[in-house]
Amino acid sequence: MSFAAVVIGNYVYIDGGEITQLENGSISNQGRKTINSTLSLDLTKSWITTDVTFKRIPKTGPIKSNVVLWKDSARNAFYSWGGNWPFELNKTKAELWRFNADGSGGGRWGLETPSNPELFNSLISAANIAYTTVNNTGYALGGRATKLTTVDRKDGDGNQAIPGMLTYNFDTREWTNETASTGFSPFPSIASASAQYVPTFGPSGLVFVLGGHLLDVDRDFPYANSPAQPFDNLTFFDPVAKKTYFQKATGDIPPSPRADFCLEGLQNPEGGYEMFLFGGVNRANSSTKYHDAYILSLPGFILSIGGMRTTDIEKDKAPQGLLLFDMAELRWMDVYDTTIGAYERHKNITAWYASGSMDKMQWSSEEVKGLFVKQEDGGGMCL
Ligand SMILES: *[C@@H]1O[C@H](CO)[C@@H](O)[C@H](O)[C@H]1NC(C)=O
Ligand SMILES: *[C@@H]1O[C@H](CO)[C@@H](O)[C@H](O)[C@H]1NC(C)=O
Ligand SMILES: *[C@@H]1O[C@H](CO)[C@@H](O)[C@H](O)[C@H]1NC(C)=O
Ligand SMILES: *[C@@H]1O[C@H](CO)[C@@H](O)[C@H](O)[C@H]1NC(C)=O
């Protein structure tokens, strides 16, 4: 787990992570293996999880897990930043790696040189960063530096919450520590949250930052003693106006605290947007794993449960660790079928909108309402 995936052209690329193998019913260190290649899968062909074959691309870059992956659509590329060195092996100073896809499921890794090396060299490399890509810019929020992430940290140094937010511009290759230069960050510090850029709403799109824990930047505080972001009050920001907002969500609220979960988003034909949230861990409770899935639908801020994945499926029915989720039918599948049509909302969500629920929404402010609801044209009424 703790890998990251990105779709470039007809291929999904999977990078980073460790695979765990059950040995006599438990996961031992020997059962943990680092994934030493970047994997890709062809999305133009149907497959079944038992016989799907990954293409393996040799990794000249570092073998890491829990990395930030930013997608650069203009260059058919993605970048890898931060993350953990499994077992602290071969740690180096912070580097940015870029993978150039070749259009046929392969590609090459190379080191990317920043245009402002002084700032870059001062950045602390971390893991558990919330990340997303907004057009030509990668965003990295918070994170946590440990002996697994940072070359000069070792046993006994403790951990450090990373304050604020970093951005990296793919065109100018310039890093910005937003906190230090513009003073803007949606959170003083956050770790193990998930971020998603939603292009659909607001003048420049909005970045949602869900879950995770608000760690103390001055002290090495465990996750368990740090407030978690609940899912009934969601935080998002306008990346251009550099303004943070919140809005209450309703429906099936996912249990929290929830850290390091999977978040994906899709625009629907009705002009809305749905996010799919799956799994993660409860770090306040000996890292209990969640096996549930939720859909967050916008603009209604309505959450609905998308089902459970049982431990049995995880062990026996997810060969190669691969399982697919049908967001329209809300079910887990082991078959990838290219003939399935474009994404449509699940009927329960469609029914919620059809019943006029949007009119009953309690917006946190008129400004937030204005980001999500097209204002009625007040003109044309004559008395
Ligand atoms: C990756 O490489 C390491 C070190 O060479 C090795 O111990 C590990 O088994 C390899 N992982 C896989 C999945 O082959
Ligand atoms: C660490 O470096 C050694 C020497 O270059 C290499 O053989 C080994 O595979 C590396 N291990 C990992 C996990 O990167
Ligand atoms: C960004 O700047 C802030 C304020 O100077 C600093 O505390 C933080 O560690 C910097 N971020 C990174 C990733 O180095
Ligand atoms: C939601 O979160 C924001 C920002 O953290 C906070 O200011 C606001 O009071 C919260 N609203 C509710 C209803 O909890």
Short mmCIF file of C-alpha atoms and ligand atoms in Angstrom, two decimals:
data_model
loop_
_atom_site.label_atom_id
_atom_site.label_comp_id
_atom_site.label_asym_id
_atom_site.label_seq_id
_atom_site.Cartn_x
_atom_site.Cartn_y
_atom_site.Cartn_z
CA MET A 1 0.00 0.00 0.00
CA SER A 2 0.83 3.70 0.23
CA PHE A 3 1.49 3.89 -3.46
CA ALA A 4 0.25 6.64 -5.74
CA ALA A 5 -1.32 6.41 -9.17
CA VAL A 6 -1.78 8.79 -12.06
CA VAL A 7 -3.44 8.43 -15.46
CA ILE A 8 -1.45 9.66 -18.46
CA GLY A 9 -3.06 9.10 -21.85
CA ASN A 10 -4.34 5.53 -22.04
CA TYR A 11 -2.27 4.25 -19.15
CA VAL A 12 -2.44 4.32 -15.39
CA TYR A 13 0.98 4.50 -13.78
CA ILE A 14 1.51 3.25 -10.24
CA ASP A 15 4.51 4.31 -8.25
CA GLY A 16 5.98 3.92 -4.82
CA GLY A 17 4.69 1.73 -2.06
CA GLU A 18 5.45 -1.46 -0.34
CA ILE A 19 3.70 -4.76 -0.67
CA THR A 20 2.92 -6.73 2.42
CA GLN A 21 2.57 -10.45 2.35
CA LEU A 22 0.81 -12.39 5.03
CA GLU A 23 3.11 -14.96 6.57
CA ASN A 24 1.40 -17.30 9.04
CA GLY A 25 -1.41 -14.80 9.33
CA SER A 26 0.65 -11.75 10.24
CA ILE A 27 2.76 -9.19 8.46
CA SER A 28 6.42 -9.45 9.34
CA ASN A 29 9.22 -7.18 8.22
CA GLN A 30 10.42 -9.97 5.94
CA GLY A 31 6.94 -9.97 4.42
CA ARG A 32 7.32 -6.30 3.50
CA LYS A 33 8.83 -5.69 0.12
CA THR A 34 9.51 -2.44 -1.62
CA ILE A 35 8.16 -2.08 -5.14
CA ASN A 36 11.28 -1.54 -7.19
CA SER A 37 9.68 -0.60 -10.50
CA THR A 38 7.08 1.83 -11.74
CA LEU A 39 4.08 -0.13 -12.97
CA SER A 40 1.67 0.68 -15.78
CA LEU A 41 -1.64 -0.72 -16.99
CA ASP A 42 -3.32 -0.24 -20.37
CA LEU A 43 -6.81 1.25 -19.91
CA THR A 44 -7.90 0.61 -23.50
CA LYS A 45 -8.13 -3.14 -22.86
CA SER A 46 -10.52 -4.95 -20.56
CA TRP A 47 -9.02 -7.14 -17.88
CA ILE A 48 -9.75 -9.19 -14.83
CA THR A 49 -7.69 -8.72 -11.68
CA THR A 50 -6.58 -12.37 -11.59
CA ASP A 51 -4.83 -12.22 -14.93
CA VAL A 52 -3.99 -8.57 -15.50
CA THR A 53 -0.34 -8.00 -16.25
CA PHE A 54 1.47 -4.83 -15.29
CA LYS A 55 4.19 -3.41 -17.42
CA ARG A 56 7.30 -2.92 -15.27
CA ILE A 57 9.47 0.10 -15.86
CA PRO A 58 12.90 0.08 -14.23
CA LYS A 59 13.35 2.73 -11.59
CA THR A 60 16.44 4.82 -11.79
CA GLY A 61 14.91 7.12 -9.19
CA PRO A 62 14.61 6.40 -5.50
CA ILE A 63 12.67 3.46 -4.13
CA LYS A 64 10.16 5.21 -1.87
CA SER A 65 6.63 4.92 -0.57
CA ASN A 66 3.98 7.49 0.35
CA VAL A 67 5.26 9.95 -2.27
CA VAL A 68 3.53 13.04 -3.66
CA LEU A 69 2.68 12.52 -7.37
CA TRP A 70 1.85 15.59 -9.44
CA LYS A 71 0.50 15.13 -12.95
CA ASP A 72 1.81 17.41 -15.69
CA SER A 73 -0.72 16.97 -18.50
CA ALA A 74 1.04 19.38 -20.87
CA ARG A 75 4.21 17.25 -20.83
CA ASN A 76 2.71 13.75 -20.44
CA ALA A 77 4.73 13.55 -17.28
CA PHE A 78 4.43 13.27 -13.53
CA TYR A 79 6.65 14.28 -10.64
CA SER A 80 7.53 12.50 -7.42
CA TRP A 81 8.31 14.48 -4.27
CA GLY A 82 8.85 13.53 -0.63
CA GLY A 83 7.84 10.18 0.83
CA ASN A 84 9.40 7.50 2.99
CA TRP A 85 12.57 5.54 2.40
CA PRO A 86 11.47 2.01 3.32
CA PHE A 87 13.73 0.73 6.12
CA GLU A 88 15.69 4.04 5.80
CA LEU A 89 17.67 2.46 2.97
CA ASN A 90 19.81 4.67 0.72
CA LYS A 91 18.44 8.00 1.98
CA THR A 92 19.52 11.08 0.01
CA LYS A 93 18.85 14.79 0.36
CA ALA A 94 15.49 16.05 -0.95
CA GLU A 95 15.11 15.65 -4.71
CA LEU A 96 12.36 16.09 -7.27
CA TRP A 97 12.02 13.29 -9.81
CA ARG A 98 10.15 13.47 -13.09
CA PHE A 99 8.75 10.60 -15.13
CA ASN A 100 8.23 11.20 -18.84
CA ALA A 101 5.60 8.83 -20.25
CA ASP A 102 6.27 7.53 -23.78
CA GLY A 103 2.66 7.02 -24.90
CA SER A 104 2.87 3.23 -24.91
CA GLY A 105 2.90 2.45 -21.20
CA GLY A 106 6.61 3.01 -20.70
CA GLY A 107 8.72 6.01 -19.91
CA ARG A 108 11.81 7.24 -18.13
CA TRP A 109 12.71 8.75 -14.80
CA GLY A 110 15.06 11.70 -14.50
CA LEU A 111 16.10 14.23 -11.88
CA GLU A 112 14.41 17.62 -12.23
CA THR A 113 16.48 20.72 -11.50
CA PRO A 114 14.61 23.58 -9.85
CA SER A 115 15.09 27.14 -11.11
CA ASN A 116 15.43 28.41 -7.53
CA PRO A 117 17.84 25.93 -5.89
CA GLU A 118 18.45 28.07 -2.77
CA LEU A 119 14.85 27.76 -1.68
CA PHE A 120 14.61 24.16 -2.87
CA ASN A 121 17.63 23.12 -0.82
CA SER A 122 16.06 24.62 2.30
CA LEU A 123 12.86 22.57 2.00
CA ILE A 124 12.27 19.74 4.40
CA SER A 125 11.30 16.51 2.69
CA ALA A 126 8.35 14.81 4.40
CA ALA A 127 5.67 12.15 4.04
CA ASN A 128 1.91 12.14 4.74
CA ILE A 129 1.56 15.25 2.59
CA ALA A 130 -1.83 16.15 1.07
CA TYR A 131 -1.25 16.89 -2.61
CA THR A 132 -3.01 17.78 -5.82
CA THR A 133 -2.29 19.39 -9.18
CA VAL A 134 -3.92 22.64 -10.32
CA ASN A 135 -3.23 23.10 -14.06
CA ASN A 136 0.55 23.61 -14.26
CA THR A 137 1.19 23.76 -10.51
CA GLY A 138 1.70 21.06 -7.91
CA TYR A 139 0.41 21.69 -4.37
CA ALA A 140 1.78 20.05 -1.21
CA LEU A 141 0.09 20.68 2.14
CA GLY A 142 1.76 19.94 5.45
CA GLY A 143 3.17 16.50 6.10
CA ARG A 144 5.46 15.06 8.70
CA ALA A 145 9.23 14.67 8.69
CA THR A 146 10.59 11.53 10.34
CA LYS A 147 13.76 9.47 10.16
CA LEU A 148 12.18 7.69 7.16
CA THR A 149 11.72 10.92 5.19
CA THR A 150 14.68 13.13 5.88
CA VAL A 151 18.37 12.44 5.42
CA ASP A 152 19.60 14.15 8.59
CA ARG A 153 16.99 12.68 10.95
CA LYS A 154 17.72 9.55 12.89
CA ASP A 155 16.49 7.54 15.85
CA GLY A 156 15.70 9.78 18.80
CA ASP A 157 15.23 12.94 16.73
CA GLY A 158 11.49 12.62 16.96
CA ASN A 159 9.09 13.76 14.27
CA GLN A 160 8.28 17.20 12.96
CA ALA A 161 5.02 18.52 11.54
CA ILE A 162 5.66 20.58 8.38
CA PRO A 163 3.85 23.92 8.51
CA GLY A 164 1.95 25.41 5.63
CA MET A 165 1.92 24.75 1.92
CA LEU A 166 4.41 24.41 -0.94
CA THR A 167 3.79 24.85 -4.65
CA TYR A 168 5.88 23.88 -7.67
CA ASN A 169 5.32 25.45 -11.09
CA PHE A 170 5.99 22.93 -13.90
CA ASP A 171 6.59 25.65 -16.51
CA THR A 172 9.04 27.83 -14.58
CA ARG A 173 10.39 24.95 -12.40
CA GLU A 174 10.08 27.31 -9.48
CA TRP A 175 9.26 26.26 -5.92
CA THR A 176 7.32 28.54 -3.60
CA ASN A 177 6.95 28.11 0.12
CA GLU A 178 3.54 29.82 0.18
CA THR A 179 3.59 30.17 3.93
CA ALA A 180 6.89 32.01 3.90
CA SER A 181 6.35 34.10 0.74
CA THR A 182 2.62 34.90 0.53
CA GLY A 183 1.56 33.96 4.05
CA PHE A 184 -1.22 31.81 2.62
CA SER A 185 -1.97 28.35 3.89
CA PRO A 186 -5.40 26.85 4.57
CA PHE A 187 -4.00 25.19 7.74
CA PRO A 188 -1.16 26.02 10.12
CA SER A 189 -0.13 22.39 9.65
CA ILE A 190 -1.85 19.22 8.57
CA ALA A 191 -0.74 15.64 8.08
CA SER A 192 -2.26 12.59 6.43
CA ALA A 193 -5.10 14.54 4.81
CA SER A 194 -6.10 14.08 1.16
CA ALA A 195 -6.52 16.89 -1.35
CA GLN A 196 -8.48 17.09 -4.59
CA TYR A 197 -8.65 19.89 -7.11
CA VAL A 198 -12.23 20.42 -8.27
CA PRO A 199 -12.16 22.52 -11.47
CA THR A 200 -15.97 22.73 -11.65
CA PHE A 201 -16.76 25.47 -9.11
CA GLY A 202 -15.62 28.96 -8.26
CA PRO A 203 -13.81 31.37 -10.58
CA SER A 204 -10.61 29.25 -10.64
CA GLY A 205 -11.71 25.89 -9.27
CA LEU A 206 -11.38 24.86 -5.62
CA VAL A 207 -9.03 22.57 -3.73
CA PHE A 208 -10.71 20.36 -1.12
CA VAL A 209 -8.58 19.13 1.77
CA LEU A 210 -10.31 16.34 3.67
CA GLY A 211 -9.52 14.32 6.80
CA GLY A 212 -6.11 14.06 8.43
CA HIS A 213 -4.89 15.60 11.66
CA LEU A 214 -3.98 19.16 12.58
CA LEU A 215 -0.58 18.55 14.13
CA ASP A 216 1.16 20.93 16.49
CA VAL A 217 4.13 22.56 14.75
CA ASP A 218 6.04 23.36 17.94
CA ARG A 219 6.03 19.96 19.53
CA ASP A 220 6.32 16.36 18.44
CA PHE A 221 2.76 15.46 19.26
CA PRO A 222 1.33 12.05 18.37
CA TYR A 223 -1.55 11.90 15.91
CA ALA A 224 -3.76 10.49 18.66
CA ASN A 225 -3.54 13.74 20.66
CA SER A 226 -3.98 16.06 17.67
CA PRO A 227 -7.40 17.19 16.48
CA ALA A 228 -8.72 15.40 13.41
CA GLN A 229 -10.57 17.17 10.60
CA PRO A 230 -14.16 15.93 10.72
CA PHE A 231 -16.12 15.15 7.56
CA ASP A 232 -19.24 17.12 8.51
CA ASN A 233 -17.49 20.46 8.03
CA LEU A 234 -15.35 20.56 4.89
CA THR A 235 -12.47 22.92 4.17
CA PHE A 236 -11.52 24.06 0.66
CA PHE A 237 -9.63 26.95 -0.89
CA ASP A 238 -9.46 29.02 -4.04
CA PRO A 239 -5.87 28.53 -5.27
CA VAL A 240 -5.77 31.80 -7.22
CA ALA A 241 -7.58 34.14 -4.82
CA LYS A 242 -5.74 32.33 -1.97
CA LYS A 243 -8.82 32.21 0.17
CA THR A 244 -10.06 29.43 2.45
CA TYR A 245 -13.72 28.47 2.93
CA PHE A 246 -15.71 25.87 4.79
CA GLN A 247 -19.15 24.34 4.42
CA LYS A 248 -21.19 21.87 6.42
CA ALA A 249 -21.81 18.52 4.75
CA THR A 250 -24.81 16.28 5.37
CA GLY A 251 -25.76 12.64 4.79
CA ASP A 252 -23.66 9.63 5.77
CA ILE A 253 -20.69 11.27 7.51
CA PRO A 254 -17.57 9.05 7.34
CA PRO A 255 -16.13 8.08 10.73
CA SER A 256 -13.14 10.18 11.78
CA PRO A 257 -10.28 10.46 12.64
CA ARG A 258 -9.27 9.19 9.25
CA ALA A 259 -5.77 9.47 7.86
CA ASP A 260 -3.99 8.45 4.65
CA PHE A 261 -7.10 7.49 2.70
CA CYS A 262 -7.68 7.38 -1.01
CA LEU A 263 -9.52 10.27 -2.71
CA GLU A 264 -10.48 10.48 -6.38
CA GLY A 265 -12.83 12.82 -8.19
CA LEU A 266 -14.98 12.85 -11.31
CA GLN A 267 -17.02 15.47 -13.07
CA ASN A 268 -20.53 14.28 -13.99
CA PRO A 269 -22.63 15.14 -17.06
CA GLU A 270 -25.09 17.19 -14.91
CA GLY A 271 -22.37 19.75 -14.20
CA GLY A 272 -21.63 18.51 -10.69
CA TYR A 273 -18.65 16.75 -9.23
CA GLU A 274 -18.30 13.63 -7.09
CA MET A 275 -15.41 12.60 -4.91
CA PHE A 276 -14.83 9.02 -3.96
CA LEU A 277 -13.24 8.42 -0.59
CA PHE A 278 -11.97 5.03 0.43
CA GLY A 279 -10.22 3.40 3.38
CA GLY A 280 -7.48 5.02 5.40
CA VAL A 281 -6.54 4.43 9.02
CA ASN A 282 -7.72 5.58 12.41
CA ARG A 283 -4.42 6.75 13.87
CA ALA A 284 -6.00 7.58 17.23
CA ASN A 285 -6.91 3.96 17.71
CA SER A 286 -3.82 1.80 17.05
CA SER A 287 -4.10 2.45 13.33
CA THR A 288 -7.30 0.49 12.79
CA LYS A 289 -7.94 0.22 9.07
CA TYR A 290 -11.15 1.46 7.50
CA HIS A 291 -12.72 -0.67 4.79
CA ASP A 292 -15.58 1.65 3.88
CA ALA A 293 -16.13 3.87 0.88
CA TYR A 294 -18.06 7.14 0.58
CA ILE A 295 -19.17 9.45 -2.19
CA LEU A 296 -19.14 13.21 -1.62
CA SER A 297 -21.36 14.94 -4.15
CA LEU A 298 -21.00 18.62 -5.09
CA PRO A 299 -22.57 21.16 -5.20
CA GLY A 300 -24.91 19.55 -2.61
CA PHE A 301 -22.22 18.66 -0.03
CA ILE A 302 -24.06 15.38 0.40
CA LEU A 303 -22.18 12.29 1.51
CA SER A 304 -23.46 8.82 0.85
CA ILE A 305 -21.99 5.51 1.85
CA GLY A 306 -20.59 3.58 -1.08
CA GLY A 307 -20.35 0.22 0.64
CA MET A 308 -17.89 -1.84 2.54
CA ARG A 309 -14.97 -3.85 1.40
CA THR A 310 -14.60 -6.84 3.63
CA THR A 311 -11.30 -8.20 4.91
CA ASP A 312 -12.06 -11.39 3.02
CA ILE A 313 -12.04 -9.52 -0.26
CA GLU A 314 -8.79 -7.90 0.68
CA LYS A 315 -7.09 -11.19 1.39
CA ASP A 316 -8.55 -13.48 -1.21
CA LYS A 317 -10.33 -11.58 -3.89
CA ALA A 318 -7.96 -8.74 -4.63
CA PRO A 319 -5.25 -10.57 -6.50
CA GLN A 320 -2.27 -8.32 -7.07
CA GLY A 321 -3.85 -5.83 -4.65
CA LEU A 322 -6.16 -4.56 -7.33
CA LEU A 323 -9.85 -3.89 -6.93
CA LEU A 324 -12.12 -1.60 -8.88
CA PHE A 325 -15.04 0.45 -7.66
CA ASP A 326 -18.01 1.25 -9.84
CA MET A 327 -19.06 4.74 -8.70
CA ALA A 328 -22.40 4.64 -10.54
CA GLU A 329 -23.48 1.25 -9.18
CA LEU A 330 -21.61 1.53 -5.86
CA ARG A 331 -20.01 -1.89 -5.96
CA TRP A 332 -16.58 -3.47 -5.94
CA MET A 333 -15.56 -5.34 -9.04
CA ASP A 334 -12.68 -7.48 -10.18
CA VAL A 335 -13.21 -6.80 -13.87
CA TYR A 336 -12.18 -3.73 -15.80
CA ASP A 337 -14.53 -3.36 -18.77
CA THR A 338 -13.78 -0.77 -21.45
CA THR A 339 -17.35 -1.01 -22.77
CA ILE A 340 -18.82 0.55 -19.61
CA GLY A 341 -20.11 4.01 -20.50
CA ALA A 342 -19.15 7.41 -19.13
CA TYR A 343 -19.59 8.14 -15.44
CA GLU A 344 -23.10 8.89 -14.19
CA ARG A 345 -24.23 9.69 -10.69
CA HIS A 346 -25.68 6.87 -8.60
CA LYS A 347 -29.50 6.97 -8.63
CA ASN A 348 -29.73 7.84 -4.91
CA ILE A 349 -27.64 10.96 -5.46
CA THR A 350 -29.63 11.93 -8.54
CA ALA A 351 -32.84 11.51 -6.52
CA TRP A 352 -31.48 13.80 -3.78
CA TYR A 353 -30.95 16.62 -6.29
CA ALA A 354 -34.26 15.91 -8.05
CA SER A 355 -36.22 16.31 -4.79
CA GLY A 356 -35.26 19.98 -4.44
CA SER A 357 -32.80 19.40 -1.57
CA MET A 358 -30.45 22.08 -2.91
CA ASP A 359 -33.04 24.75 -2.07
CA LYS A 360 -32.99 23.65 1.59
CA MET A 361 -29.22 23.83 1.97
CA GLN A 362 -27.80 25.93 4.78
CA TRP A 363 -24.80 27.65 3.23
CA SER A 364 -22.00 28.83 5.53
CA SER A 365 -22.10 32.21 3.77
CA GLU A 366 -23.52 33.90 0.69
CA GLU A 367 -20.00 33.94 -0.73
CA VAL A 368 -19.70 30.16 -0.49
CA LYS A 369 -23.16 29.73 -1.99
CA GLY A 370 -22.04 31.95 -4.87
CA LEU A 371 -19.13 29.58 -5.61
CA PHE A 372 -21.46 26.62 -6.06
CA VAL A 373 -24.84 27.93 -7.17
CA LYS A 374 -25.42 29.96 -10.30
CA GLN A 375 -27.18 33.10 -9.14
CA GLU A 376 -30.68 33.51 -10.51
CA ASP A 377 -30.94 36.42 -12.86
CA GLY A 378 -33.12 38.81 -10.88
CA GLY A 379 -34.08 40.80 -14.00
CA GLY A 380 -37.07 40.34 -16.20
CA MET A 381 -39.67 40.79 -13.49
CA CYS A 382 -42.06 43.68 -14.07
CA LEU A 383 -44.77 44.76 -11.74
C1 LIG B 1 13.33 -4.70 -4.16
O1 LIG B 1 14.72 -4.63 -3.92
C2 LIG B 1 15.10 -4.96 -2.60
C3 LIG B 1 16.60 -4.68 -2.44
O2 LIG B 1 17.32 -5.10 -3.57
C4 LIG B 1 14.73 -6.45 -2.34
O3 LIG B 1 15.09 -6.81 -1.03
C5 LIG B 1 13.22 -6.60 -2.55
O4 LIG B 1 12.86 -7.96 -2.39
C6 LIG B 1 12.81 -6.11 -3.91
N1 LIG B 1 11.35 -6.10 -4.00
C7 LIG B 1 10.67 -6.84 -4.88
C8 LIG B 1 9.17 -6.71 -4.83
O5 LIG B 1 11.20 -7.57 -5.67
C1 LIG B 2 20.54 0.61 -2.08
O1 LIG B 2 21.73 0.81 -2.81
C2 LIG B 2 22.40 -0.40 -3.15
C3 LIG B 2 23.74 -0.01 -3.77
O2 LIG B 2 23.57 0.86 -4.85
C4 LIG B 2 21.52 -1.21 -4.10
O3 LIG B 2 22.14 -2.41 -4.46
C5 LIG B 2 20.20 -1.51 -3.42
O4 LIG B 2 19.32 -2.14 -4.32
C6 LIG B 2 19.55 -0.22 -2.94
N1 LIG B 2 18.34 -0.57 -2.18
C7 LIG B 2 17.20 0.12 -2.31
C8 LIG B 2 16.04 -0.39 -1.50
O5 LIG B 2 17.09 1.11 -2.99
C1 LIG B 3 8.00 26.82 4.67
O1 LIG B 3 8.20 27.98 5.45
C2 LIG B 3 7.80 27.86 6.80
C3 LIG B 3 7.91 29.25 7.43
O2 LIG B 3 9.19 29.75 7.24
C4 LIG B 3 8.65 26.80 7.47
O3 LIG B 3 8.31 26.67 8.82
C5 LIG B 3 8.43 25.45 6.74
O4 LIG B 3 9.23 24.44 7.29
C6 LIG B 3 8.75 25.60 5.25
N1 LIG B 3 8.33 24.39 4.55
C7 LIG B 3 9.17 23.43 4.14
C8 LIG B 3 8.55 22.25 3.44
O5 LIG B 3 10.37 23.44 4.29
C1 LIG B 4 -16.12 24.64 10.32
O1 LIG B 4 -14.73 24.83 10.24
C2 LIG B 4 -14.35 26.20 10.22
C3 LIG B 4 -12.89 26.30 9.92
O2 LIG B 4 -12.16 25.36 10.59
C4 LIG B 4 -14.76 26.86 11.52
O3 LIG B 4 -14.38 28.21 11.52
C5 LIG B 4 -16.27 26.74 11.66
O4 LIG B 4 -16.68 27.27 12.89
C6 LIG B 4 -16.70 25.28 11.56
N1 LIG B 4 -18.16 25.25 11.50
C7 LIG B 4 -18.87 24.39 12.20
C8 LIG B 4 -20.36 24.46 12.01
O5 LIG B 4 -18.37 23.58 12.94
#
